[in-house]
CSV table of C-alpha atoms and ligand atoms in Angstrom, one decimal:
chain,number,residue,atom,x,y,z
A,1,MET,CA,-9.9,20.1,-2.3
A,2,THR,CA,-8.1,16.9,-3.3
A,3,SER,CA,-9.8,14.1,-1.3
A,4,ILE,CA,-6.9,11.6,-1.2
A,5,VAL,CA,-3.2,12.5,-0.9
A,6,VAL,CA,-0.7,9.6,-1.0
A,7,VAL,CA,2.7,10.5,0.4
A,8,GLY,CA,5.0,7.7,-0.7
A,9,SER,CA,7.3,5.9,-3.1
A,10,VAL,CA,7.5,6.0,-6.9
A,11,ASN,CA,9.5,3.2,-8.6
A,12,ALA,CA,10.2,1.5,-11.8
A,13,ASP,CA,9.6,-2.3,-11.4
A,14,LEU,CA,12.0,-4.7,-13.2
A,15,VAL,CA,9.9,-7.8,-13.2
A,16,ALA,CA,11.6,-11.1,-14.1
A,17,ARG,CA,9.5,-14.3,-14.4
A,18,VAL,CA,11.4,-17.3,-13.1
A,19,PRO,CA,10.4,-21.0,-12.8
A,20,ALA,CA,11.4,-21.0,-9.1
A,21,LEU,CA,12.7,-18.3,-6.8
A,22,PRO,CA,16.5,-18.7,-6.4
A,23,VAL,CA,17.8,-19.8,-3.0
A,24,THR,CA,21.0,-18.2,-1.5
A,25,GLY,CA,23.9,-18.6,-3.9
A,26,GLU,CA,21.8,-19.9,-6.8
A,27,THR,CA,21.5,-18.5,-10.3
A,28,VAL,CA,18.3,-19.1,-12.2
A,29,LEU,CA,17.4,-18.2,-15.8
A,30,ALA,CA,14.3,-16.0,-16.2
A,31,ASP,CA,11.6,-16.8,-18.7
A,32,SER,CA,11.0,-13.0,-19.4
A,33,MET,CA,11.4,-9.5,-18.0
A,34,THR,CA,9.2,-6.4,-18.1
A,35,VAL,CA,9.8,-2.8,-16.9
A,36,ILE,CA,6.7,-1.3,-15.5
A,37,PRO,CA,5.7,1.5,-13.0
A,38,GLY,CA,5.5,0.6,-9.3
A,39,GLY,CA,6.3,1.7,-5.8
A,40,LYS,CA,3.8,1.4,-3.0
A,41,GLY,CA,2.8,5.0,-3.0
A,42,ALA,CA,2.3,5.2,-6.7
A,43,ASN,CA,0.5,1.8,-6.8
A,44,GLN,CA,-2.0,2.9,-4.1
A,45,ALA,CA,-2.5,6.3,-5.8
A,46,VAL,CA,-3.2,4.6,-9.2
A,47,VAL,CA,-5.8,2.2,-7.6
A,48,ALA,CA,-7.7,4.9,-5.8
A,49,ALA,CA,-7.7,7.1,-9.0
A,50,ARG,CA,-8.8,4.2,-11.3
A,51,LEU,CA,-11.7,3.5,-9.0
A,52,GLY,CA,-12.8,7.1,-9.3
A,53,GLY,CA,-11.0,9.0,-6.5
A,54,ASP,CA,-9.6,12.5,-6.7
A,55,VAL,CA,-6.0,11.7,-5.9
A,56,ALA,CA,-2.7,13.6,-5.6
A,57,LEU,CA,0.8,12.1,-5.0
A,58,LEU,CA,3.6,13.6,-3.0
A,59,GLY,CA,6.9,11.9,-3.8
A,60,ALA,CA,10.1,12.2,-5.8
A,61,ILE,CA,11.7,10.8,-9.0
A,62,GLY,CA,15.3,10.9,-10.1
A,63,SER,CA,16.9,12.4,-13.2
A,64,ASP,CA,17.4,9.1,-15.0
A,65,ALA,CA,15.5,7.3,-17.8
A,66,PHE,CA,13.5,5.3,-15.2
A,67,ALA,CA,11.6,8.5,-14.1
A,68,ASP,CA,9.2,8.5,-17.1
A,69,ILE,CA,8.5,4.8,-16.7
A,70,ALA,CA,7.8,5.3,-13.0
A,71,LEU,CA,5.2,8.0,-13.7
A,72,VAL,CA,3.4,6.6,-16.7
A,73,GLY,CA,0.7,4.7,-14.7
A,74,LEU,CA,0.0,7.7,-12.5
A,75,ARG,CA,-0.4,10.0,-15.5
A,76,ASP,CA,-2.7,7.5,-17.2
A,77,ALA,CA,-4.9,7.3,-14.1
A,78,GLY,CA,-5.1,11.1,-13.8
A,79,VAL,CA,-3.3,11.4,-10.5
A,80,ASP,CA,-2.3,15.0,-9.7
A,81,LEU,CA,1.6,15.0,-9.9
A,82,ASP,CA,2.3,18.7,-8.9
A,83,GLY,CA,3.7,17.3,-5.6
A,84,VAL,CA,6.2,15.0,-7.3
A,85,GLU,CA,9.7,16.6,-7.1
A,86,THR,CA,12.7,15.7,-9.4
A,87,VAL,CA,16.0,15.2,-7.6
A,88,GLU,CA,19.5,14.6,-9.0
A,89,GLY,CA,20.3,10.8,-9.2
A,90,PRO,CA,18.5,7.5,-9.7
A,91,THR,CA,14.7,6.9,-9.6
A,92,GLY,CA,13.6,4.2,-7.1
A,93,VAL,CA,13.8,0.7,-8.6
A,94,ALA,CA,12.3,-2.5,-7.5
A,95,GLN,CA,13.8,-5.8,-8.7
A,96,ILE,CA,10.9,-8.3,-8.6
A,97,TRP,CA,11.1,-12.1,-9.2
A,98,VAL,CA,7.8,-13.9,-9.7
A,99,ASP,CA,7.7,-17.8,-9.8
A,100,ASP,CA,5.3,-20.1,-11.5
A,101,ASP,CA,3.1,-20.2,-8.4
A,102,GLY,CA,2.7,-16.4,-8.3
A,103,GLU,CA,5.0,-16.1,-5.3
A,104,ASN,CA,7.5,-13.2,-5.3
A,105,SER,CA,10.8,-11.9,-3.8
A,106,ILE,CA,11.5,-8.2,-4.1
A,107,VAL,CA,14.6,-6.0,-3.6
A,108,VAL,CA,13.8,-2.3,-3.5
A,109,VAL,CA,16.5,0.3,-4.3
A,110,PRO,CA,15.0,3.6,-2.8
A,111,GLY,CA,16.9,6.1,-5.0
A,112,ALA,CA,14.9,9.4,-5.2
A,113,ASN,CA,12.4,8.2,-2.6
A,114,ARG,CA,15.0,8.9,0.0
A,115,ALA,CA,14.5,12.6,-0.6
A,116,VAL,CA,10.8,12.6,0.5
A,117,ASP,CA,11.5,14.0,4.0
A,118,ALA,CA,9.8,16.5,6.2
A,119,ASP,CA,11.1,19.4,4.0
A,120,VAL,CA,9.2,18.1,1.0
A,121,VAL,CA,6.0,17.7,3.1
A,122,ALA,CA,6.5,21.3,4.4
A,123,ARG,CA,6.9,22.6,0.8
A,124,HIS,CA,3.5,21.0,0.0
A,125,HIS,CA,1.8,21.6,3.3
A,126,ASP,CA,-1.4,23.0,2.0
A,127,LEU,CA,-1.9,19.9,-0.3
A,128,VAL,CA,-1.5,17.5,2.6
A,129,ALA,CA,-3.4,19.6,5.2
A,130,GLY,CA,-6.3,19.9,2.8
A,131,ALA,CA,-6.8,16.2,2.1
A,132,ASP,CA,-9.7,14.2,3.4
A,133,VAL,CA,-7.5,11.1,3.6
A,134,VAL,CA,-3.7,11.0,3.8
A,135,VAL,CA,-2.2,7.6,2.8
A,136,LEU,CA,1.2,6.6,4.1
A,137,GLN,CA,3.5,3.5,3.8
A,138,GLY,CA,7.0,2.6,4.9
A,139,GLU,CA,9.0,3.1,1.7
A,140,ILE,CA,10.0,6.8,2.2
A,141,PRO,CA,12.0,8.3,5.1
A,142,LEU,CA,10.2,8.0,8.4
A,143,ARG,CA,10.5,11.7,9.0
A,144,GLY,CA,8.5,12.4,5.8
A,145,SER,CA,5.7,10.0,6.7
A,146,GLU,CA,5.5,11.4,10.3
A,147,ALA,CA,5.4,15.0,9.1
A,148,ALA,CA,2.6,14.2,6.7
A,149,ALA,CA,0.6,12.4,9.4
A,150,ARG,CA,0.9,15.4,11.7
A,151,ALA,CA,0.2,18.0,9.0
A,152,GLY,CA,-3.0,16.4,7.8
A,153,ARG,CA,-6.3,17.5,9.1
A,154,GLY,CA,-8.1,14.6,7.5
A,155,ARG,CA,-8.0,10.9,8.2
A,156,VAL,CA,-4.6,9.1,8.2
A,157,LEU,CA,-4.4,5.7,6.6
A,158,LEU,CA,-1.1,4.2,7.7
A,159,ASN,CA,0.0,1.1,5.8
A,160,LEU,CA,3.2,-0.1,7.7
A,161,ALA,CA,4.7,-1.9,4.7
A,162,PRO,CA,7.5,-2.4,5.3
A,163,VAL,CA,7.4,-2.0,9.1
A,164,VAL,CA,9.2,1.1,10.3
A,165,PRO,CA,9.4,2.4,13.9
A,166,VAL,CA,6.8,5.2,13.7
A,167,ALA,CA,6.4,7.6,16.7
A,168,THR,CA,3.6,6.8,19.2
A,169,ASP,CA,1.7,10.0,18.4
A,170,VAL,CA,1.7,9.1,14.7
A,171,LEU,CA,0.5,5.5,15.4
A,172,ALA,CA,-2.3,7.1,17.5
A,173,LEU,CA,-3.5,9.0,14.4
A,174,ALA,CA,-3.8,5.9,12.3
A,175,ASP,CA,-7.4,5.3,11.3
A,176,PRO,CA,-6.8,2.6,10.2
A,177,LEU,CA,-3.4,1.0,10.6
A,178,VAL,CA,-3.2,-1.5,7.8
A,179,VAL,CA,-0.7,-4.5,7.9
A,180,ASN,CA,-0.5,-8.0,6.5
A,181,HIS,CA,0.1,-11.0,8.8
A,182,ALA,CA,3.9,-10.9,8.5
A,183,GLU,CA,4.0,-7.2,9.1
A,184,ALA,CA,1.7,-7.6,12.1
A,185,GLU,CA,4.1,-10.2,13.6
A,186,ARG,CA,7.1,-8.0,13.1
A,187,LEU,CA,5.4,-4.9,14.5
A,188,LEU,CA,4.3,-6.8,17.6
A,189,GLU,CA,7.7,-8.4,18.1
A,190,GLU,CA,9.4,-5.0,17.8
A,191,SER,CA,7.0,-3.6,20.3
A,192,GLU,CA,7.7,-6.5,22.7
A,193,ARG,CA,4.1,-7.6,22.7
A,194,PRO,CA,2.9,-11.2,22.4
A,195,VAL,CA,2.3,-12.6,18.9
A,196,PRO,CA,-0.9,-14.7,19.2
A,197,GLU,CA,-1.9,-17.4,16.8
A,198,SER,CA,-5.4,-16.3,16.1
A,199,PRO,CA,-6.0,-13.2,13.8
A,200,PHE,CA,-8.6,-11.9,16.2
A,201,ALA,CA,-6.0,-11.9,19.0
A,202,VAL,CA,-3.4,-10.4,16.7
A,203,ILE,CA,-5.7,-7.5,15.8
A,204,ALA,CA,-6.5,-6.9,19.4
A,205,GLU,CA,-2.8,-6.7,20.2
A,206,LEU,CA,-2.3,-4.3,17.2
A,207,HIS,CA,-5.1,-2.1,18.6
A,208,GLY,CA,-3.3,-2.0,21.9
A,209,LEU,CA,-0.4,-0.2,20.2
A,210,GLY,CA,-2.7,2.8,19.9
A,211,PRO,CA,-4.2,3.2,16.4
A,212,ARG,CA,-7.9,4.3,16.2
A,213,SER,CA,-8.7,1.3,14.0
A,214,VAL,CA,-6.9,-1.7,12.5
A,215,VAL,CA,-7.2,-3.7,9.2
A,216,LEU,CA,-5.2,-7.0,9.0
A,217,THR,CA,-5.0,-8.5,5.5
A,218,LEU,CA,-4.7,-12.2,5.2
A,219,GLY,CA,-4.1,-13.0,1.5
A,220,PRO,CA,-6.6,-15.6,0.3
A,221,ALA,CA,-8.3,-15.5,3.7
A,222,GLY,CA,-9.4,-11.9,3.1
A,223,ALA,CA,-9.1,-9.3,5.9
A,224,VAL,CA,-10.1,-8.7,9.5
A,225,VAL,CA,-11.3,-5.2,10.6
A,226,LEU,CA,-11.5,-3.6,14.0
A,227,GLU,CA,-13.2,-0.2,14.1
A,228,PRO,CA,-14.3,0.6,17.6
A,229,ALA,CA,-15.4,4.2,16.7
A,230,ALA,CA,-18.1,2.8,14.4
A,231,GLY,CA,-19.6,1.0,17.4
A,232,VAL,CA,-18.1,-2.3,16.4
A,233,GLY,CA,-16.0,-3.5,19.4
A,234,GLU,CA,-15.3,-7.0,18.0
A,235,PRO,CA,-13.2,-7.8,14.9
A,236,VAL,CA,-15.2,-8.4,11.7
A,237,VAL,CA,-14.0,-11.0,9.1
A,238,VAL,CA,-14.2,-9.8,5.5
A,239,PRO,CA,-13.8,-12.8,3.2
A,240,THR,CA,-12.2,-12.4,-0.3
A,241,PRO,CA,-13.5,-13.8,-3.5
A,242,HIS,CA,-11.8,-17.1,-4.6
A,243,VAL,CA,-9.6,-16.5,-7.6
A,244,GLU,CA,-6.7,-18.3,-9.4
A,245,ALA,CA,-3.6,-16.4,-8.1
A,246,VAL,CA,-1.1,-15.8,-11.0
A,247,ASP,CA,0.8,-12.9,-9.4
A,248,THR,CA,0.3,-11.5,-5.9
A,249,THR,CA,2.6,-8.5,-6.5
A,250,GLY,CA,0.7,-5.4,-5.5
A,251,ALA,CA,-2.3,-7.2,-3.9
A,252,GLY,CA,-1.7,-5.3,-0.6
A,253,ASP,CA,-1.4,-2.0,-2.6
A,254,ALA,CA,-4.6,-2.7,-4.5
A,255,PHE,CA,-6.4,-3.4,-1.2
A,256,VAL,CA,-5.1,-0.2,0.5
A,257,GLY,CA,-5.8,2.1,-2.5
A,258,ALA,CA,-9.4,0.8,-2.7
A,259,LEU,CA,-9.8,1.1,1.1
A,260,ALA,CA,-8.6,4.8,0.9
A,261,TYR,CA,-11.0,5.5,-2.0
A,262,ARG,CA,-14.1,4.0,-0.2
A,263,VAL,CA,-13.2,5.6,3.1
A,264,SER,CA,-12.9,9.0,1.2
A,265,GLN,CA,-16.5,8.3,0.0
A,266,GLY,CA,-17.8,8.0,3.5
A,267,ASP,CA,-17.9,4.1,3.9
A,268,THR,CA,-17.4,2.5,7.3
A,269,LEU,CA,-14.1,0.6,7.4
A,270,VAL,CA,-15.9,-2.7,7.1
A,271,ASP,CA,-17.8,-1.6,4.0
A,272,ALA,CA,-14.6,-0.2,2.6
A,273,ALA,CA,-12.9,-3.5,3.2
A,274,ARG,CA,-15.6,-5.4,1.4
A,275,THR,CA,-14.7,-3.5,-1.7
A,276,ALA,CA,-11.0,-3.6,-1.0
A,277,VAL,CA,-10.9,-7.5,-0.9
A,278,ARG,CA,-12.5,-7.6,-4.3
A,279,VAL,CA,-10.0,-5.2,-5.7
A,280,GLY,CA,-7.1,-7.2,-4.1
A,281,ALA,CA,-8.5,-10.4,-5.5
A,282,PHE,CA,-8.8,-8.9,-8.9
A,283,SER,CA,-5.2,-7.8,-8.8
A,284,VAL,CA,-3.8,-11.3,-8.0
A,285,ALA,CA,-5.6,-12.9,-10.9
A,286,THR,CA,-3.6,-10.7,-13.4
A,287,HIS,CA,0.2,-10.3,-13.8
A,288,GLY,CA,2.0,-7.2,-12.6
A,289,ALA,CA,1.2,-4.5,-10.0
A,290,GLN,CA,-0.3,-1.4,-11.7
A,291,PRO,CA,-1.3,-3.3,-14.9
A,292,SER,CA,-3.4,-5.6,-12.7
A,293,PHE,CA,-5.4,-3.0,-10.9
A,294,PRO,CA,-9.1,-2.7,-11.9
A,295,THR,CA,-11.3,0.2,-12.8
A,296,ALA,CA,-14.6,0.7,-11.1
A,297,ASP,CA,-16.4,-1.1,-14.0
A,298,ASP,CA,-14.2,-4.2,-13.4
A,299,VAL,CA,-15.4,-4.6,-9.8
A,300,LEU,CA,-19.0,-3.3,-9.9
A,301,PRO,CA,-21.4,-3.3,-8.2
A,302,SER,CA,-19.8,-2.6,-4.9
A,303,VAL,CA,-17.4,0.2,-5.8
A,304,ARG,CA,-19.6,3.2,-6.6
B,401,LIG,P1,1.6,-8.2,-1.4
B,401,LIG,O1,2.8,-8.0,-0.5
B,401,LIG,O2,1.7,-9.5,-2.2
B,401,LIG,O3,1.3,-7.1,-2.3
B,401,LIG,P2,0.1,-8.3,1.0
B,401,LIG,O4,0.8,-9.4,1.7
B,401,LIG,O5,0.5,-6.9,1.5
B,401,LIG,O6,0.3,-8.4,-0.5
B,401,LIG,P3,-2.3,-9.8,1.2
B,401,LIG,O7,-2.9,-9.9,2.5
B,401,LIG,O8,-1.6,-10.9,0.6
B,401,LIG,O9,-1.4,-8.4,1.2
B,401,LIG,O10,-3.5,-9.4,0.1
B,401,LIG,C1,-4.2,-8.2,0.2
B,401,LIG,C2,-5.6,-8.6,-0.2
B,401,LIG,O11,-5.6,-9.1,-1.6
B,401,LIG,C3,-6.3,-9.7,0.6
B,401,LIG,O12,-7.0,-9.1,1.8
B,401,LIG,C4,-7.2,-10.3,-0.4
B,401,LIG,O13,-8.4,-9.6,-0.5
B,401,LIG,C5,-6.5,-10.2,-1.7
B,401,LIG,N1,-5.8,-11.4,-2.0
B,401,LIG,C6,-4.5,-11.6,-1.9
B,401,LIG,N2,-4.1,-12.9,-2.2
B,401,LIG,C7,-5.3,-13.5,-2.6
B,401,LIG,C8,-5.6,-14.8,-3.2
B,401,LIG,N3,-4.7,-15.7,-3.3
B,401,LIG,N4,-6.9,-15.0,-3.5
B,401,LIG,C9,-7.9,-14.0,-3.3
B,401,LIG,N5,-7.6,-12.8,-2.8
B,401,LIG,C10,-6.3,-12.5,-2.5
């Protein structure tokens, strides 16, 4: 049995380093550009596998030259790719600009990721249904994510990045729902709920949407966890190590992949988040998304 199945996006990332992010109508000259594997689904699968997880990815690549680039990190990390289908047309591409402060702007062209619908999940039903943890994000068609959440008999980790309007029964399966602060605000606004100032109040509002547990990530402020089923009725703050941020791209994915891995190993959500903040912090201290993800040895002792 594969313990973690990620159903999500696979991209090639075109990363340009710029002195400052362009404002509307502005042209800036980049200092450099690299082409590296990315996509939230692939990133999270790579992190979980690098840390030691038994991971499979369900997704799609196109028939172009970006497909091999998109898969290289997954192959190196030993992720099972039997569930990655090839469709006619372009592979997903993310155009990423990173400035001198490590801040980024990203435009994602979904390409083949648009093909990851309920039919793909149905074709790989046994893989999804047999997983201990099914990890989902918002970069594939909603019907695909919803089908995977409903097909799984294991735990559903729902990272609503970006925010998509998931069905109420799917939100109710989330254990946890994981969002960053901006996504939390968006989700609450779209649900016509108040958006409080304090992260504690925000996480309570998010829990009111129906998920079994919630993790709110807060960048350099770490994360807040609410896991009522573990007997912890109050939110728990999990601080992150202080690091010099050079590139925050993929920090959220590093966090989610590590969280999935630790949850698959039987950790409580709070304990899993204690590892995940260290993995997230490690990733912001290094350039790129997948190239910046640690192995278990890089973040010992808390990972094994
Ligand atoms: P991104 O969209 O940049 O990939 P995100 O907004 O989804 O990230 P964040 O909340 O920014 O997610 O970061 C996820 C985790 O990474 C945080 O909980 C924290 O542990 C770590 N992290 C992010 N930024 C920093 C930082 N500047 N210093 C230390 N840790 C950080």
